[in-house]
Amino acid sequence: MAKTKIFISVIPFQGQDKEGNDLLKQLIYTPSGNSRLEYGETRFPIIPLINGYTENGDKVRVIAILTDGENYKHNYEKYFITEIDAIVETKNLDFAGIEAIQVSANEDIDAQLALFGKIIDKISDGEDIYACITYGTKPTPIVETMALNYAYRLKKDVSIGCIVYGQFPHKGEPRGKIYDTTALFFMDSIVNKLAEMKVPNPKAAIKLMLEVGDKDE
């Protein structure tokens, strides 16, 4: 039986300019190192991720991390739901819906631990996880990664499919970039394993693994 694919994304905070125009604009993200992330215009890097890693009929859930505040709510209701519905229809997915996680705008440790708990509560055994770490406060990607690591190590038959980061274009550049950062997630696991094994020269072991990865590409 095919796994359910779960896609996790934080809703961005961009508001409006002085004229009342929304600052969250559509743009094209050029993939770096992963051609599966090729896509047209979108406001959310999670959309190219869904497009590249789903097939007709796949079972899909989406988790949206929604911070308190009108800008987040506006971007979620006006843009995020619309884009998710469109990609679901285009790919003909078996869609279980969007599950919103409401979190505090505070950045203290209690808020971060609460977010961690809410994410892991949403992940079930036997799921394939994909995540976007583009938006949110500075601690948010760390908390997302911690939650993924927990699910990967402590829940049953959970796998990590792909983790992406979308970089906005600098002034004058027409496109952003989207990076596949999945290798960094697994690198953290490798470092922990090397420490447990008390490998005498962990730096050399990691360098060798990186060189093998480059050759495989």
Coordinates of N, CA and C in Angstrom, one line a residue:
M1 N 0.8 -1.2 0.0 CA 0.0 0.0 0.0 C 0.9 1.3 0.0
A2 N 0.6 2.2 -0.9 CA 1.4 3.4 -1.0 C 1.3 4.3 0.2
K3 N 2.4 4.9 0.5 CA 2.4 5.8 1.7 C 1.6 7.1 1.4
T4 N 1.1 7.7 2.4 CA 0.5 9.0 2.3 C 1.7 10.0 2.3
K5 N 1.7 11.0 1.4 CA 2.7 12.0 1.3 C 2.2 13.3 2.1
I6 N 3.0 13.7 3.0 CA 2.6 14.9 3.8 C 3.6 16.0 3.5
F7 N 3.0 17.2 3.2 CA 3.8 18.4 2.8 C 3.6 19.4 3.9
I8 N 4.7 20.0 4.4 CA 4.6 20.9 5.5 C 5.2 22.3 5.0
S9 N 4.5 23.3 5.3 CA 4.9 24.7 4.9 C 4.5 25.7 5.9
V10 N 5.3 26.7 6.1 CA 5.0 27.8 6.9 C 4.4 28.9 6.0
I11 N 3.3 29.6 6.5 CA 2.7 30.7 5.7 C 3.5 31.9 5.9
P12 N 3.8 32.7 4.9 CA 4.7 33.9 5.0 C 3.9 35.1 5.6
F13 N 4.7 36.0 6.1 CA 4.2 37.2 6.8 C 4.0 38.4 6.0
Q14 N 4.5 38.4 4.7 CA 4.5 39.7 3.9 C 3.1 40.3 3.9
G15 N 3.0 41.6 4.1 CA 1.8 42.3 4.1 C 1.5 43.1 2.9
Q16 N 1.2 44.4 3.0 CA 0.9 45.2 1.8 C 1.8 46.5 1.8
D17 N 2.0 47.1 0.6 CA 2.7 48.3 0.6 C 1.8 49.5 0.9
K18 N 2.3 50.7 0.7 CA 1.5 51.9 1.1 C 0.3 52.1 0.2
E19 N 0.3 51.5 -1.0 CA -0.8 51.6 -1.9 C -1.8 50.5 -1.7
G20 N -1.5 49.6 -0.8 CA -2.4 48.5 -0.5 C -2.2 47.3 -1.4
N21 N -1.1 47.2 -2.1 CA -0.8 46.1 -2.9 C -0.1 45.0 -2.1
D22 N -0.5 43.7 -2.3 CA 0.1 42.6 -1.6 C 1.6 42.5 -2.0
L23 N 2.4 42.3 -1.0 CA 3.9 42.2 -1.2 C 4.3 40.7 -1.6
L24 N 3.4 39.8 -1.3 CA 3.7 38.4 -1.6 C 3.4 38.2 -3.1
K25 N 4.4 38.2 -3.9 CA 4.3 38.2 -5.4 C 4.6 36.8 -5.9
Q26 N 4.0 36.5 -7.1 CA 4.3 35.3 -7.8 C 5.7 35.5 -8.5
L27 N 6.4 34.4 -8.5 CA 7.7 34.4 -9.2 C 8.1 33.0 -9.6
I28 N 9.1 32.9 -10.4 CA 9.6 31.6 -10.8 C 10.8 31.3 -10.0
Y29 N 10.9 30.1 -9.4 CA 12.1 29.6 -8.6 C 12.9 28.7 -9.5
T30 N 14.1 29.1 -9.8 CA 15.0 28.3 -10.6 C 15.6 27.2 -9.7
P31 N 15.5 25.9 -10.0 CA 16.0 24.9 -9.1 C 17.6 24.8 -9.2
S32 N 18.1 24.5 -8.0 CA 19.6 24.3 -7.9 C 19.8 22.9 -7.5
G33 N 20.3 22.1 -8.5 CA 20.7 20.7 -8.2 C 19.6 19.7 -8.2
N34 N 18.3 20.1 -8.5 CA 17.2 19.1 -8.5 C 16.2 19.6 -9.5
S35 N 16.3 18.9 -10.7 CA 15.4 19.3 -11.8 C 13.9 19.0 -11.6
R36 N 13.6 18.2 -10.6 CA 12.2 17.9 -10.2 C 11.5 19.1 -9.7
L37 N 12.2 20.1 -9.3 CA 11.6 21.3 -8.7 C 11.3 22.4 -9.8
E38 N 11.5 22.0 -11.0 CA 11.1 23.0 -12.1 C 9.6 23.3 -12.0
Y39 N 9.3 24.5 -12.1 CA 7.9 24.9 -12.1 C 7.7 26.3 -12.6
G40 N 6.5 26.7 -12.8 CA 6.2 28.0 -13.3 C 6.1 29.0 -12.1
E41 N 5.2 30.0 -12.3 CA 5.1 31.0 -11.2 C 4.3 30.5 -10.0
T42 N 4.8 30.9 -8.9 CA 4.1 30.6 -7.6 C 4.5 31.5 -6.5
R43 N 3.7 31.6 -5.5 CA 4.1 32.4 -4.3 C 4.7 31.5 -3.2
F44 N 4.7 30.2 -3.4 CA 5.1 29.3 -2.3 C 6.0 28.2 -2.9
P45 N 7.2 28.0 -2.3 CA 8.1 27.0 -2.8 C 7.6 25.6 -2.6
I46 N 6.6 25.4 -1.7 CA 6.0 24.1 -1.5 C 5.3 23.6 -2.7
I47 N 4.8 24.5 -3.6 CA 4.1 24.1 -4.8 C 5.0 23.4 -5.8
P48 N 6.2 23.9 -6.1 CA 7.1 23.1 -7.0 C 7.4 21.7 -6.3
L49 N 7.5 21.7 -5.0 CA 7.8 20.5 -4.3 C 6.7 19.4 -4.5
I50 N 5.5 19.9 -4.3 CA 4.3 19.0 -4.5 C 4.3 18.5 -6.0
N51 N 4.5 19.5 -6.9 CA 4.4 19.1 -8.3 C 5.5 18.1 -8.7
G52 N 6.7 18.2 -8.1 CA 7.8 17.4 -8.5 C 7.8 16.0 -7.9
Y53 N 7.0 15.9 -6.7 CA 7.1 14.6 -6.0 C 5.8 13.9 -5.8
T54 N 4.8 14.2 -6.6 CA 3.6 13.5 -6.6 C 3.2 13.0 -8.0
E55 N 2.4 11.9 -8.0 CA 1.9 11.3 -9.2 C 0.4 11.3 -9.1
N56 N -0.2 11.1 -10.3 CA -1.7 11.0 -10.4 C -2.2 9.9 -9.3
G57 N -3.1 10.4 -8.5 CA -3.7 9.5 -7.5 C -3.1 9.4 -6.2
D58 N -1.9 10.0 -6.0 CA -1.2 9.9 -4.7 C -2.0 10.5 -3.6
K59 N -1.9 9.8 -2.4 CA -2.6 10.3 -1.2 C -1.7 11.4 -0.6
V60 N -2.3 12.6 -0.4 CA -1.6 13.7 0.0 C -2.3 14.5 1.2
R61 N -1.5 14.9 2.1 CA -2.0 15.8 3.2 C -1.1 17.0 3.2
V62 N -1.6 18.2 3.5 CA -0.8 19.4 3.6 C -1.0 20.0 5.0
I63 N 0.2 20.3 5.7 CA 0.2 21.0 7.0 C 0.6 22.4 6.8
A64 N -0.2 23.4 7.1 CA 0.2 24.8 7.0 C 0.4 25.3 8.4
I65 N 1.6 25.9 8.7 CA 1.9 26.5 9.9 C 1.6 28.0 9.9
L66 N 0.6 28.4 10.6 CA 0.0 29.7 10.5 C 0.2 30.5 11.8
T67 N 1.0 31.5 11.7 CA 1.3 32.4 12.9 C 0.2 33.3 13.1
D68 N -0.1 33.7 14.4 CA -1.1 34.7 14.7 C -0.8 36.0 14.0
G69 N -1.8 36.6 13.4 CA -1.6 37.9 12.7 C -2.4 38.0 11.4
E70 N -2.8 39.2 11.1 CA -3.7 39.3 9.9 C -2.9 39.1 8.6
N71 N -1.6 39.4 8.5 CA -0.9 39.1 7.3 C -0.8 37.7 6.9
Y72 N -0.6 36.8 8.0 CA -0.5 35.4 7.8 C -1.8 34.9 7.3
K73 N -2.9 35.3 8.0 CA -4.3 34.8 7.7 C -4.6 35.2 6.3
H74 N -4.3 36.5 5.9 CA -4.6 36.9 4.5 C -3.9 36.1 3.5
N75 N -2.6 35.9 3.6 CA -1.8 35.1 2.7 C -2.3 33.6 2.6
Y76 N -2.7 33.1 3.8 CA -3.2 31.7 3.8 C -4.6 31.6 3.1
E77 N -5.5 32.5 3.4 CA -6.8 32.4 2.8 C -6.9 32.8 1.4
K78 N -6.2 33.9 1.0 CA -6.3 34.4 -0.3 C -5.4 33.6 -1.4
Y79 N -4.2 33.2 -0.9 CA -3.3 32.7 -1.9 C -2.9 31.2 -1.6
F80 N -2.6 30.8 -0.4 CA -2.1 29.5 -0.2 C -3.2 28.4 -0.5
I81 N -4.4 28.6 0.0 CA -5.5 27.6 -0.2 C -5.7 27.5 -1.7
T82 N -5.8 28.6 -2.4 CA -6.0 28.6 -3.9 C -5.0 27.9 -4.6
E83 N -3.7 28.1 -4.3 CA -2.6 27.4 -5.0 C -2.6 25.9 -4.7
I84 N -2.8 25.6 -3.5 CA -2.9 24.2 -3.1 C -4.0 23.5 -3.9
D85 N -5.2 24.1 -3.9 CA -6.3 23.5 -4.6 C -6.0 23.3 -6.1
A86 N -5.3 24.3 -6.7 CA -5.0 24.2 -8.1 C -4.0 23.1 -8.4
I87 N -3.0 22.9 -7.6 CA -2.0 21.8 -7.9 C -2.6 20.5 -7.6
V88 N -3.5 20.4 -6.6 CA -4.2 19.1 -6.4 C -5.1 18.7 -7.6
E89 N -5.8 19.7 -8.1 CA -6.6 19.4 -9.3 C -5.8 19.1 -10.5
T90 N -4.7 19.8 -10.7 CA -3.8 19.6 -11.9 C -3.2 18.2 -11.8
K91 N -2.8 17.8 -10.6 CA -2.1 16.5 -10.5 C -3.0 15.3 -10.2
N92 N -4.3 15.6 -10.0 CA -5.4 14.6 -9.7 C -5.0 13.8 -8.5
L93 N -4.7 14.5 -7.4 CA -4.3 13.9 -6.2 C -5.5 13.4 -5.3
D94 N -5.2 12.4 -4.5 CA -6.2 12.0 -3.5 C -5.9 12.8 -2.3
F95 N -6.6 13.9 -2.2 CA -6.3 15.0 -1.2 C -7.1 14.9 0.1
A96 N -6.4 14.8 1.2 CA -7.1 14.8 2.5 C -7.3 16.1 3.1
G97 N -6.8 17.2 2.4 CA -7.1 18.5 2.9 C -5.9 19.2 3.5
I98 N -6.1 20.5 3.9 CA -5.0 21.3 4.6 C -5.4 21.3 6.0
E99 N -4.4 21.0 6.8 CA -4.5 21.0 8.3 C -3.7 22.2 8.8
A100 N -4.3 23.2 9.3 CA -3.6 24.4 9.8 C -3.2 24.2 11.3
I101 N -1.9 24.6 11.5 CA -1.4 24.6 12.9 C -1.3 26.1 13.2
Q102 N -2.0 26.5 14.2 CA -1.9 27.9 14.7 C -0.9 28.0 15.8
V103 N 0.1 29.0 15.6 CA 1.1 29.2 16.6 C 1.2 30.6 17.0
S104 N 1.9 30.9 18.1 CA 2.0 32.2 18.6 C 3.1 33.0 17.8
A105 N 2.9 34.3 17.8 CA 3.9 35.1 17.1 C 5.2 35.3 17.9
N106 N 5.1 34.9 19.2 CA 6.3 35.0 20.1 C 7.4 34.1 19.6
E107 N 8.6 34.5 19.9 CA 9.8 33.7 19.5 C 10.5 33.0 20.7
D108 N 9.8 33.0 21.8 CA 10.4 32.5 23.0 C 10.4 30.9 22.9
I109 N 11.1 30.3 23.9 CA 11.3 28.9 23.9 C 10.0 28.1 24.0
D110 N 9.1 28.7 24.8 CA 7.8 28.0 25.0 C 7.0 27.9 23.6
A111 N 7.1 29.0 22.9 CA 6.4 29.0 21.6 C 7.0 28.0 20.6
Q112 N 8.4 27.9 20.6 CA 9.0 27.0 19.7 C 8.8 25.5 20.1
L113 N 8.7 25.2 21.4 CA 8.4 23.9 21.9 C 7.0 23.5 21.5
A114 N 6.1 24.5 21.6 CA 4.7 24.3 21.3 C 4.6 23.9 19.8
L115 N 5.3 24.6 19.0 CA 5.3 24.3 17.5 C 5.8 22.9 17.3
F116 N 6.9 22.6 17.9 CA 7.5 21.3 17.7 C 6.4 20.2 18.1
G117 N 5.8 20.3 19.2 CA 4.8 19.4 19.6 C 3.6 19.3 18.6
K118 N 3.2 20.4 18.1 CA 2.0 20.4 17.2 C 2.4 19.8 15.8
I119 N 3.6 19.9 15.4 CA 4.1 19.3 14.1 C 4.1 17.8 14.3
I120 N 4.8 17.3 15.4 CA 4.9 15.9 15.5 C 3.6 15.2 15.7
D121 N 2.6 15.9 16.4 CA 1.3 15.4 16.6 C 0.5 15.2 15.2
K122 N 0.9 15.9 14.2 CA 0.3 15.8 12.9 C 0.9 14.7 12.0
I123 N 2.0 14.2 12.4 CA 2.7 13.2 11.6 C 2.4 11.8 12.1
S124 N 1.9 10.9 11.2 CA 1.5 9.6 11.6 C 2.5 8.6 11.1
D125 N 2.5 7.4 11.7 CA 3.3 6.3 11.2 C 3.1 6.0 9.7
G126 N 4.1 5.6 9.0 CA 3.9 5.1 7.7 C 3.7 6.3 6.7
E127 N 4.2 7.4 6.9 CA 4.1 8.6 6.0 C 5.4 9.0 5.4
D128 N 5.3 9.6 4.2 CA 6.5 10.1 3.5 C 6.4 11.6 3.7
I129 N 7.5 12.3 4.3 CA 7.4 13.7 4.6 C 8.2 14.5 3.7
Y130 N 7.6 15.7 3.3 CA 8.2 16.7 2.5 C 8.0 18.0 3.2
A131 N 9.0 18.9 3.1 CA 8.8 20.2 3.9 C 9.5 21.3 3.2
C132 N 9.0 22.5 3.4 CA 9.6 23.8 2.9 C 10.0 24.5 4.2
I133 N 11.2 25.0 4.2 CA 11.7 25.7 5.3 C 12.0 27.2 5.0
T134 N 11.3 27.7 4.0 CA 11.5 29.1 3.5 C 11.1 30.1 4.5
Y135 N 9.8 30.0 5.0 CA 9.2 31.1 5.7 C 9.3 30.9 7.2
G136 N 8.8 31.9 8.0 CA 8.8 31.8 9.4 C 9.9 32.6 10.1
T137 N 9.8 32.7 11.4 CA 10.9 33.4 12.1 C 12.2 32.6 12.1
K138 N 13.3 33.1 12.5 CA 14.6 32.4 12.4 C 14.6 31.1 13.1
P139 N 13.9 30.9 14.2 CA 14.0 29.5 14.9 C 13.1 28.5 14.1
T140 N 12.2 29.0 13.3 CA 11.2 28.0 12.7 C 11.8 26.9 11.9
P141 N 12.7 27.2 11.0 CA 13.3 26.0 10.3 C 14.0 25.0 11.2
I142 N 14.6 25.5 12.3 CA 15.2 24.6 13.2 C 14.2 23.7 13.8
V143 N 13.1 24.3 14.3 CA 12.0 23.5 14.9 C 11.4 22.5 13.9
E144 N 11.2 23.0 12.7 CA 10.7 22.0 11.6 C 11.6 20.8 11.5
T145 N 12.9 21.1 11.4 CA 13.9 20.1 11.2 C 14.0 19.1 12.4
M146 N 13.9 19.7 13.6 CA 13.8 18.8 14.8 C 12.6 17.9 14.8
A147 N 11.5 18.4 14.3 CA 10.2 17.6 14.3 C 10.4 16.5 13.2
L148 N 11.0 16.9 12.1 CA 11.2 15.8 11.1 C 12.1 14.8 11.6
N149 N 13.2 15.2 12.3 CA 14.1 14.2 12.8 C 13.5 13.3 13.8
Y150 N 12.6 13.9 14.7 CA 11.9 13.1 15.6 C 11.0 12.0 14.9
A151 N 10.2 12.5 13.9 CA 9.3 11.6 13.2 C 10.1 10.5 12.5
Y152 N 11.2 10.9 11.9 CA 12.1 9.9 11.1 C 12.7 8.8 12.0
R153 N 13.1 9.2 13.2 CA 13.8 8.3 14.1 C 12.8 7.5 15.0
L154 N 11.7 8.2 15.4 CA 10.9 7.6 16.5 C 9.5 7.1 16.1
K155 N 9.0 7.5 14.9 CA 7.8 7.0 14.4 C 8.0 5.8 13.5
K156 N 7.0 5.0 13.3 CA 7.2 3.8 12.5 C 7.1 4.0 11.0
D157 N 8.1 3.5 10.2 CA 8.1 3.5 8.8 C 7.8 4.9 8.2
V158 N 8.5 5.9 8.8 CA 8.4 7.3 8.3 C 9.6 7.6 7.5
S159 N 9.5 8.2 6.3 CA 10.6 8.5 5.5 C 10.6 10.0 5.1
I160 N 11.8 10.5 4.8 CA 12.0 11.9 4.4 C 12.2 12.0 2.9
G161 N 11.2 12.6 2.2 CA 11.3 12.7 0.8 C 12.2 13.8 0.3
C162 N 11.9 15.0 0.6 CA 12.6 16.2 0.1 C 12.3 17.4 1.0
I163 N 13.4 18.2 1.3 CA 13.2 19.4 2.0 C 13.8 20.5 1.2
V164 N 13.0 21.6 1.0 CA 13.4 22.7 0.1 C 13.5 24.0 0.8
Y165 N 14.3 24.9 0.3 CA 14.4 26.3 0.7 C 14.3 27.2 -0.5
G166 N 13.4 28.2 -0.5 CA 13.2 29.1 -1.6 C 13.9 30.4 -1.3
Q167 N 14.8 30.9 -2.2 CA 15.5 32.1 -2.0 C 14.9 33.2 -2.9
F168 N 14.5 34.3 -2.3 CA 13.9 35.4 -3.1 C 15.0 36.1 -4.0
P169 N 14.6 36.6 -5.1 CA 15.5 37.2 -6.0 C 16.1 38.6 -5.4
H170 N 17.3 38.8 -5.7 CA 17.9 40.1 -5.3 C 17.3 41.2 -6.3
K171 N 17.4 42.4 -5.9 CA 16.9 43.5 -6.7 C 17.4 43.5 -8.1
G172 N 16.5 43.5 -9.0 CA 16.8 43.5 -10.5 C 16.9 42.1 -11.1
E173 N 16.8 41.1 -10.2 CA 16.8 39.7 -10.8 C 15.4 39.2 -11.0
P174 N 15.1 38.6 -12.1 CA 13.7 38.2 -12.4 C 13.2 36.9 -11.7
R175 N 14.2 36.1 -11.2 CA 13.8 34.8 -10.6 C 14.4 34.6 -9.3
G176 N 13.7 33.8 -8.5 CA 14.3 33.3 -7.2 C 15.0 32.0 -7.5
K177 N 15.5 31.3 -6.4 CA 16.1 30.0 -6.5 C 15.4 29.1 -5.5
I178 N 15.4 27.8 -5.8 CA 14.9 26.9 -4.9 C 15.9 25.8 -4.7
Y179 N 16.3 25.5 -3.5 CA 17.4 24.6 -3.1 C 16.8 23.4 -2.5
D180 N 17.3 22.2 -2.9 CA 17.0 20.9 -2.2 C 18.0 20.8 -1.1
T181 N 17.5 20.9 0.1 CA 18.4 20.9 1.3 C 18.3 19.5 2.1
T182 N 17.8 18.5 1.4 CA 17.5 17.2 2.1 C 18.9 16.6 2.6
A183 N 19.9 16.8 1.8 CA 21.2 16.2 2.2 C 21.7 16.7 3.6
L184 N 21.3 18.0 3.9 CA 21.7 18.6 5.2 C 21.0 17.8 6.3
F185 N 19.8 17.5 6.1 CA 19.0 16.7 7.1 C 19.8 15.4 7.4
F186 N 20.1 14.7 6.3 CA 20.8 13.4 6.5 C 22.2 13.5 7.0
M187 N 22.8 14.7 6.7 CA 24.2 14.9 7.2 C 24.2 15.0 8.7
D188 N 23.1 15.6 9.3 CA 23.0 15.7 10.7 C 22.9 14.3 11.4
S189 N 22.2 13.4 10.7 CA 22.0 12.1 11.2 C 23.4 11.3 11.2
I190 N 24.1 11.6 10.1 CA 25.4 10.9 9.9 C 26.4 11.4 11.0
V191 N 26.4 12.7 11.3 CA 27.3 13.2 12.3 C 26.9 12.6 13.7
N192 N 25.7 12.5 14.0 CA 25.3 11.8 15.2 C 25.7 10.4 15.3
K193 N 25.6 9.7 14.2 CA 26.0 8.3 14.1 C 27.5 8.1 14.3
L194 N 28.3 9.0 13.6 CA 29.7 9.0 13.7 C 30.1 9.2 15.2
A195 N 29.4 10.1 15.9 CA 29.7 10.4 17.3 C 29.5 9.2 18.1
E196 N 28.3 8.5 17.9 CA 28.0 7.3 18.6 C 29.0 6.2 18.4
M197 N 29.5 6.1 17.2 CA 30.5 5.1 16.9 C 31.9 5.4 17.3
K198 N 32.1 6.7 17.7 CA 33.4 7.2 18.1 C 34.4 7.0 17.0
V199 N 34.0 7.4 15.8 CA 35.0 7.3 14.6 C 36.1 8.2 14.9
P200 N 37.4 7.7 14.7 CA 38.6 8.5 15.1 C 38.8 9.7 14.3
N201 N 38.3 9.7 13.0 CA 38.5 10.9 12.2 C 37.2 11.2 11.4
P202 N 36.2 11.7 12.2 CA 34.9 11.9 11.5 C 34.9 12.9 10.4
K203 N 35.8 13.9 10.5 CA 35.9 14.9 9.4 C 36.3 14.2 8.1
A204 N 37.2 13.3 8.1 CA 37.7 12.6 6.9 C 36.6 11.7 6.4
A205 N 35.8 11.1 7.3 CA 34.7 10.2 6.9 C 33.6 11.0 6.1
I206 N 33.3 12.2 6.7 CA 32.3 13.0 6.1 C 32.8 13.5 4.7
K207 N 34.0 14.0 4.7 CA 34.6 14.4 3.4 C 34.5 13.4 2.3
L208 N 34.8 12.1 2.7 CA 34.8 11.0 1.8 C 33.4 10.8 1.3
M209 N 32.4 10.9 2.1 CA 31.0 10.7 1.7 C 30.6 11.8 0.8
L210 N 31.0 13.0 1.1 CA 30.7 14.2 0.2 C 31.3 14.0 -1.2
E211 N 32.5 13.5 -1.2 CA 33.2 13.3 -2.5 C 32.5 12.2 -3.3
V212 N 32.0 11.1 -2.6 CA 31.3 10.1 -3.3 C 30.0 10.6 -3.9
G213 N 29.3 11.5 -3.1 CA 28.0 12.1 -3.6 C 28.2 12.9 -4.8
D214 N 29.3 13.7 -4.8 CA 29.6 14.5 -6.0 C 29.8 13.6 -7.3
K215 N 30.5 12.5 -7.1 CA 30.8 11.6 -8.2 C 29.5 11.0 -8.7
D216 N 28.6 10.7 -7.8 CA 27.3 10.1 -8.2 C 26.5 11.0 -9.0
E217 N 26.6 12.3 -8.8 CA 25.8 13.3 -9.5 C 26.3 13.4 -10.9

